[in-house]
Amino acid sequence: MVRNAYEVKKQGVEPQVVVLKVSNMFMINYNYLVIDHISNTSVIIDPAWDIDKIDRAIADSGTRLKGILLTHSHLDHIHLAKPLANKYDCAIWMSLEEMVISDFSAPQLEGIDERPWMVEGLKIKPFLTPGHTAGSMCYLIGNNLFSGDTLFAEGCGLCPDIAAAYKMFESLQTIKAQLRSDTRIFPGHNYGKIPGQEFATILQNNIYLQFGNKQDFASYRLRKGQNHSKFFEFL
Ligand SMILES: [Fe+2]
């Protein structure tokens, strides 16, 4: 934990990302506590499954939790949003498009668009990235992208039909156009590679970023013989 001025200066203005691996039986998710040590504030991405672990991480950080960012509304990404919002008296953010298709509700829920905003010292830049769901969002905070089930290090999220796959193709093009090569990627799940890979590495190795048109992309994304269990978002 950064505690003194020298260490803060050494770290610069980049937020700290605390990686929290959480699980529920065979489901494994990654939650991220994003910390600004200058204003002593934090936000958390897609909290699920293990409230004790999350509470400990917040306490260890010495920060005030100011908000909960949801990349989409599947259960394994929203599971602890309401209890945490009640406990820490903070906002929950989700895209307006996802609110339309989801029955998730909470008094603290605020619909957002792609306009960036500040949470104390943390600048949040949302990207609307439909495909896995109609209102999926990725969040850029500092040089870190929290990509939910849109972009994994090893692949991309499942798409329910061809229209969704076309949207996913466009969403990945947006990500390719917007990110720096050294942006670190923090997905909702991992399938072998640890979270926080540089985008340049993922760009080289992830087959879903290699397609030049939406038709070829969709054919591959929807190919037969995949694992369509709702608990496995990638294969
Ligand atoms: Fe999902």
mmCIF file of C-alpha atoms and ligand atoms in Angstrom:
data_model
loop_
_atom_site.group_PDB
_atom_site.id
_atom_site.type_symbol
_atom_site.label_atom_id
_atom_site.label_comp_id
_atom_site.label_asym_id
_atom_site.label_seq_id
_atom_site.Cartn_x
_atom_site.Cartn_y
_atom_site.Cartn_z
ATOM 1 C CA MET A 1 0.000 0.000 0.000
ATOM 2 C CA VAL A 2 1.346 3.446 -0.891
ATOM 3 C CA ARG A 3 1.521 5.539 2.251
ATOM 4 C CA ASN A 4 4.066 8.294 1.893
ATOM 5 C CA ALA A 5 4.649 11.164 -0.483
ATOM 6 C CA TYR A 6 7.805 9.646 -1.974
ATOM 7 C CA GLU A 7 6.035 6.450 -2.941
ATOM 8 C CA VAL A 8 3.078 8.388 -4.345
ATOM 9 C CA LYS A 9 5.467 10.457 -6.454
ATOM 10 C CA LYS A 10 7.299 7.339 -7.582
ATOM 11 C CA GLN A 11 4.017 5.744 -8.632
ATOM 12 C CA GLY A 12 2.912 8.899 -10.453
ATOM 13 C CA VAL A 13 -0.751 9.514 -11.167
ATOM 14 C CA GLU A 14 -1.509 6.000 -12.401
ATOM 15 C CA PRO A 15 -4.104 4.311 -10.225
ATOM 16 C CA GLN A 16 -3.213 1.091 -8.465
ATOM 17 C CA VAL A 17 -5.131 -2.012 -9.556
ATOM 18 C CA VAL A 18 -5.712 -4.707 -6.959
ATOM 19 C CA VAL A 19 -6.607 -8.003 -8.645
ATOM 20 C CA LEU A 20 -9.155 -10.102 -6.757
ATOM 21 C CA LYS A 21 -9.755 -13.648 -7.936
ATOM 22 C CA VAL A 22 -13.143 -14.785 -6.656
ATOM 23 C CA SER A 23 -15.049 -17.979 -7.201
ATOM 24 C CA ASN A 24 -18.319 -19.749 -6.661
ATOM 25 C CA MET A 25 -17.953 -23.498 -7.146
ATOM 26 C CA PHE A 26 -16.701 -23.804 -10.714
ATOM 27 C CA MET A 27 -17.202 -20.151 -11.665
ATOM 28 C CA ILE A 28 -14.125 -17.964 -11.435
ATOM 29 C CA ASN A 29 -14.280 -14.216 -11.910
ATOM 30 C CA TYR A 30 -11.808 -11.394 -11.586
ATOM 31 C CA ASN A 31 -12.797 -8.289 -9.638
ATOM 32 C CA TYR A 32 -10.628 -5.214 -9.621
ATOM 33 C CA LEU A 33 -10.277 -2.596 -6.932
ATOM 34 C CA VAL A 34 -8.913 0.559 -8.566
ATOM 35 C CA ILE A 35 -7.256 2.925 -6.148
ATOM 36 C CA ASP A 36 -6.277 6.575 -6.252
ATOM 37 C CA HIS A 37 -3.866 7.032 -3.382
ATOM 38 C CA ILE A 38 -3.823 10.789 -3.653
ATOM 39 C CA SER A 39 -7.529 11.261 -2.937
ATOM 40 C CA ASN A 40 -7.768 7.977 -1.003
ATOM 41 C CA THR A 41 -10.679 6.796 -3.082
ATOM 42 C CA SER A 42 -11.426 3.584 -4.919
ATOM 43 C CA VAL A 43 -13.925 2.002 -7.269
ATOM 44 C CA ILE A 44 -14.551 -1.685 -7.878
ATOM 45 C CA ILE A 45 -15.350 -3.494 -11.120
ATOM 46 C CA ASP A 46 -17.980 -6.277 -11.317
ATOM 47 C CA PRO A 47 -17.931 -7.423 -7.662
ATOM 48 C CA ALA A 48 -19.066 -11.003 -7.097
ATOM 49 C CA TRP A 49 -18.936 -14.101 -4.923
ATOM 50 C CA ASP A 50 -16.663 -13.187 -2.000
ATOM 51 C CA ILE A 51 -17.685 -10.139 0.045
ATOM 52 C CA ASP A 52 -15.167 -10.896 2.802
ATOM 53 C CA LYS A 53 -12.288 -10.805 0.346
ATOM 54 C CA ILE A 54 -13.562 -7.550 -1.154
ATOM 55 C CA ASP A 55 -14.090 -5.970 2.264
ATOM 56 C CA ARG A 56 -10.554 -6.909 3.264
ATOM 57 C CA ALA A 57 -9.105 -5.416 0.073
ATOM 58 C CA ILE A 58 -10.976 -2.148 0.632
ATOM 59 C CA ALA A 59 -9.876 -2.002 4.267
ATOM 60 C CA ASP A 60 -6.251 -2.802 3.368
ATOM 61 C CA SER A 61 -6.253 -0.041 0.749
ATOM 62 C CA GLY A 62 -7.186 2.573 3.331
ATOM 63 C CA THR A 63 -9.536 4.166 0.786
ATOM 64 C CA ARG A 64 -13.210 5.038 0.620
ATOM 65 C CA LEU A 65 -15.116 2.973 -1.934
ATOM 66 C CA LYS A 66 -16.912 5.548 -4.077
ATOM 67 C CA GLY A 67 -18.552 3.428 -6.724
ATOM 68 C CA ILE A 68 -19.192 0.141 -8.466
ATOM 69 C CA LEU A 69 -18.663 -0.156 -12.215
ATOM 70 C CA LEU A 70 -20.585 -2.907 -13.975
ATOM 71 C CA THR A 71 -19.385 -4.078 -17.379
ATOM 72 C CA HIS A 72 -22.666 -5.915 -17.995
ATOM 73 C CA SER A 73 -25.573 -7.463 -16.150
ATOM 74 C CA HIS A 74 -24.820 -11.198 -16.079
ATOM 75 C CA LEU A 75 -25.117 -12.594 -12.581
ATOM 76 C CA ASP A 76 -21.428 -13.312 -12.124
ATOM 77 C CA HIS A 77 -20.673 -9.605 -12.700
ATOM 78 C CA ILE A 78 -23.420 -7.965 -10.611
ATOM 79 C CA HIS A 79 -23.720 -10.460 -7.765
ATOM 80 C CA LEU A 80 -22.409 -8.204 -4.950
ATOM 81 C CA ALA A 81 -23.208 -4.795 -6.426
ATOM 82 C CA LYS A 82 -26.240 -4.145 -4.249
ATOM 83 C CA PRO A 83 -24.830 -5.365 -0.917
ATOM 84 C CA LEU A 84 -21.649 -3.345 -1.448
ATOM 85 C CA ALA A 85 -23.549 -0.212 -2.496
ATOM 86 C CA ASN A 86 -25.630 -0.492 0.660
ATOM 87 C CA LYS A 87 -22.634 -1.151 2.879
ATOM 88 C CA TYR A 88 -20.402 1.606 1.479
ATOM 89 C CA ASP A 89 -23.199 4.007 0.492
ATOM 90 C CA CYS A 90 -21.894 4.408 -3.036
ATOM 91 C CA ALA A 91 -23.141 4.540 -6.614
ATOM 92 C CA ILE A 92 -23.517 1.676 -9.083
ATOM 93 C CA TRP A 93 -22.868 2.497 -12.742
ATOM 94 C CA MET A 94 -24.068 0.562 -15.766
ATOM 95 C CA SER A 95 -24.704 1.594 -19.365
ATOM 96 C CA LEU A 96 -28.141 2.938 -20.227
ATOM 97 C CA GLU A 97 -28.356 0.279 -22.958
ATOM 98 C CA GLU A 98 -27.705 -2.532 -20.462
ATOM 99 C CA MET A 99 -30.340 -1.144 -18.104
ATOM 100 C CA VAL A 100 -32.910 -1.540 -20.892
ATOM 101 C CA ILE A 101 -32.231 -5.264 -21.319
ATOM 102 C CA SER A 102 -31.584 -6.150 -17.679
ATOM 103 C CA ASP A 103 -33.933 -6.505 -14.754
ATOM 104 C CA PHE A 104 -31.173 -5.506 -12.360
ATOM 105 C CA SER A 105 -32.255 -2.586 -10.227
ATOM 106 C CA ALA A 106 -31.014 -0.794 -7.144
ATOM 107 C CA PRO A 107 -31.652 2.629 -5.610
ATOM 108 C CA GLN A 108 -27.992 3.487 -6.217
ATOM 109 C CA LEU A 109 -28.011 2.477 -9.900
ATOM 110 C CA GLU A 110 -27.123 5.250 -12.368
ATOM 111 C CA GLY A 111 -27.242 4.785 -16.133
ATOM 112 C CA ILE A 112 -24.248 6.143 -18.027
ATOM 113 C CA ASP A 113 -23.172 6.857 -21.580
ATOM 114 C CA GLU A 114 -19.655 7.128 -22.979
ATOM 115 C CA ARG A 115 -18.882 10.526 -21.472
ATOM 116 C CA PRO A 116 -15.957 10.368 -19.067
ATOM 117 C CA TRP A 117 -16.320 11.550 -15.507
ATOM 118 C CA MET A 118 -14.218 11.944 -12.402
ATOM 119 C CA VAL A 119 -14.600 9.963 -9.203
ATOM 120 C CA GLU A 120 -12.413 12.131 -6.986
ATOM 121 C CA GLY A 121 -8.959 11.544 -8.523
ATOM 122 C CA LEU A 122 -10.011 8.691 -10.833
ATOM 123 C CA LYS A 123 -10.979 9.533 -14.396
ATOM 124 C CA ILE A 124 -13.381 6.928 -15.761
ATOM 125 C CA LYS A 125 -13.695 6.663 -19.544
ATOM 126 C CA PRO A 126 -16.423 4.210 -20.614
ATOM 127 C CA PHE A 127 -16.533 2.553 -24.032
ATOM 128 C CA LEU A 128 -19.829 1.080 -25.156
ATOM 129 C CA THR A 129 -18.853 -2.319 -26.552
ATOM 130 C CA PRO A 130 -21.993 -4.303 -27.443
ATOM 131 C CA GLY A 131 -21.748 -7.901 -28.582
ATOM 132 C CA HIS A 132 -21.609 -10.163 -25.545
ATOM 133 C CA THR A 133 -24.624 -8.200 -24.327
ATOM 134 C CA ALA A 134 -26.348 -5.226 -25.936
ATOM 135 C CA GLY A 135 -25.058 -2.769 -23.351
ATOM 136 C CA SER A 136 -21.626 -4.133 -22.455
ATOM 137 C CA MET A 137 -19.127 -1.513 -21.440
ATOM 138 C CA CYS A 138 -15.380 -1.411 -20.986
ATOM 139 C CA TYR A 139 -13.849 1.146 -18.651
ATOM 140 C CA LEU A 140 -10.518 2.888 -19.128
ATOM 141 C CA ILE A 141 -9.040 4.184 -15.873
ATOM 142 C CA GLY A 142 -5.544 5.540 -16.188
ATOM 143 C CA ASN A 143 -3.797 3.193 -18.608
ATOM 144 C CA ASN A 144 -5.906 0.189 -17.574
ATOM 145 C CA LEU A 145 -8.872 -1.214 -19.494
ATOM 146 C CA PHE A 146 -11.454 -3.237 -17.581
ATOM 147 C CA SER A 147 -12.942 -5.283 -20.365
ATOM 148 C CA GLY A 148 -15.563 -7.506 -18.711
ATOM 149 C CA ASP A 149 -16.637 -10.284 -21.058
ATOM 150 C CA THR A 150 -15.908 -8.268 -24.197
ATOM 151 C CA LEU A 151 -12.165 -8.858 -24.496
ATOM 152 C CA PHE A 152 -10.181 -11.610 -22.800
ATOM 153 C CA ALA A 153 -6.451 -12.082 -23.179
ATOM 154 C CA GLU A 154 -7.174 -15.314 -25.045
ATOM 155 C CA GLY A 155 -10.401 -14.517 -26.896
ATOM 156 C CA CYS A 156 -13.643 -12.584 -26.651
ATOM 157 C CA GLY A 157 -17.039 -13.103 -25.053
ATOM 158 C CA LEU A 158 -19.710 -15.323 -26.487
ATOM 159 C CA CYS A 159 -22.242 -13.664 -28.778
ATOM 160 C CA PRO A 160 -25.815 -14.944 -28.871
ATOM 161 C CA ASP A 161 -26.433 -14.474 -32.613
ATOM 162 C CA ILE A 162 -24.979 -13.089 -35.820
ATOM 163 C CA ALA A 163 -26.172 -9.528 -35.190
ATOM 164 C CA ALA A 164 -24.449 -9.576 -31.815
ATOM 165 C CA ALA A 165 -21.295 -11.008 -33.400
ATOM 166 C CA TYR A 166 -21.250 -8.132 -35.914
ATOM 167 C CA LYS A 167 -21.522 -5.718 -33.008
ATOM 168 C CA MET A 168 -18.709 -7.496 -31.188
ATOM 169 C CA PHE A 169 -16.513 -7.120 -34.273
ATOM 170 C CA GLU A 170 -17.174 -3.363 -34.304
ATOM 171 C CA SER A 171 -16.583 -3.139 -30.556
ATOM 172 C CA LEU A 172 -13.205 -4.821 -30.901
ATOM 173 C CA GLN A 173 -12.331 -2.436 -33.736
ATOM 174 C CA THR A 174 -13.160 0.449 -31.394
ATOM 175 C CA ILE A 175 -10.882 -0.981 -28.747
ATOM 176 C CA LYS A 176 -8.094 -1.468 -31.296
ATOM 177 C CA ALA A 177 -8.448 2.122 -32.472
ATOM 178 C CA GLN A 178 -8.591 3.669 -29.022
ATOM 179 C CA LEU A 179 -6.043 1.872 -26.893
ATOM 180 C CA ARG A 180 -2.363 2.491 -26.509
ATOM 181 C CA SER A 181 -0.162 -0.529 -27.090
ATOM 182 C CA ASP A 182 0.971 -0.452 -23.462
ATOM 183 C CA THR A 183 -2.538 -0.262 -21.978
ATOM 184 C CA ARG A 184 -3.018 -3.096 -19.519
ATOM 185 C CA ILE A 185 -6.080 -5.295 -20.019
ATOM 186 C CA PHE A 186 -8.051 -6.602 -17.042
ATOM 187 C CA PRO A 187 -10.836 -8.980 -18.213
ATOM 188 C CA GLY A 188 -13.674 -10.500 -16.223
ATOM 189 C CA HIS A 189 -12.241 -14.001 -16.634
ATOM 190 C CA ASN A 190 -8.945 -15.560 -17.520
ATOM 191 C CA TYR A 191 -8.314 -18.683 -19.526
ATOM 192 C CA GLY A 192 -4.606 -19.128 -18.861
ATOM 193 C CA LYS A 193 -2.962 -15.725 -19.016
ATOM 194 C CA ILE A 194 -2.816 -13.590 -15.893
ATOM 195 C CA PRO A 195 -4.825 -10.331 -15.938
ATOM 196 C CA GLY A 196 -2.962 -7.138 -16.748
ATOM 197 C CA GLN A 197 -1.324 -8.148 -20.052
ATOM 198 C CA GLU A 198 -0.286 -5.291 -22.296
ATOM 199 C CA PHE A 199 -2.650 -4.699 -25.206
ATOM 200 C CA ALA A 200 0.249 -5.115 -27.694
ATOM 201 C CA THR A 201 0.726 -8.695 -26.479
ATOM 202 C CA ILE A 202 -2.977 -9.477 -26.706
ATOM 203 C CA LEU A 203 -3.161 -7.896 -30.141
ATOM 204 C CA GLN A 204 -0.509 -10.323 -31.343
ATOM 205 C CA ASN A 205 -1.910 -13.466 -29.760
ATOM 206 C CA ASN A 206 -5.697 -13.151 -29.706
ATOM 207 C CA ILE A 207 -7.270 -14.614 -32.847
ATOM 208 C CA TYR A 208 -10.431 -12.519 -32.449
ATOM 209 C CA LEU A 209 -8.404 -9.363 -33.058
ATOM 210 C CA GLN A 210 -7.037 -10.618 -36.370
ATOM 211 C CA PHE A 211 -10.177 -10.558 -38.539
ATOM 212 C CA GLY A 212 -10.502 -7.912 -41.242
ATOM 213 C CA ASN A 213 -14.261 -8.045 -41.735
ATOM 214 C CA LYS A 214 -17.345 -8.743 -39.679
ATOM 215 C CA GLN A 215 -18.540 -11.686 -41.781
ATOM 216 C CA ASP A 216 -15.387 -13.758 -41.221
ATOM 217 C CA PHE A 217 -15.332 -12.716 -37.587
ATOM 218 C CA ALA A 218 -18.958 -13.762 -37.055
ATOM 219 C CA SER A 219 -18.451 -17.110 -38.813
ATOM 220 C CA TYR A 220 -15.589 -17.910 -36.477
ATOM 221 C CA ARG A 221 -17.266 -16.538 -33.330
ATOM 222 C CA LEU A 222 -20.415 -18.608 -34.021
ATOM 223 C CA ARG A 223 -18.639 -21.719 -35.280
ATOM 224 C CA LYS A 224 -20.034 -25.092 -34.285
ATOM 225 C CA GLY A 225 -18.545 -27.256 -31.559
ATOM 226 C CA GLN A 226 -18.031 -24.548 -28.943
ATOM 227 C CA ASN A 227 -18.817 -24.809 -25.259
ATOM 228 C CA HIS A 228 -21.963 -22.720 -24.896
ATOM 229 C CA SER A 229 -22.377 -23.223 -21.178
ATOM 230 C CA LYS A 230 -23.475 -19.885 -19.827
ATOM 231 C CA PHE A 231 -20.789 -20.146 -17.180
ATOM 232 C CA PHE A 232 -17.960 -20.260 -19.704
ATOM 233 C CA GLU A 233 -17.826 -17.066 -21.634
ATOM 234 C CA PHE A 234 -15.058 -17.742 -24.062
ATOM 235 C CA LEU A 235 -14.794 -21.140 -25.721
HETATM 236 FE FE FE B 1 -21.094 -12.431 -19.275
#
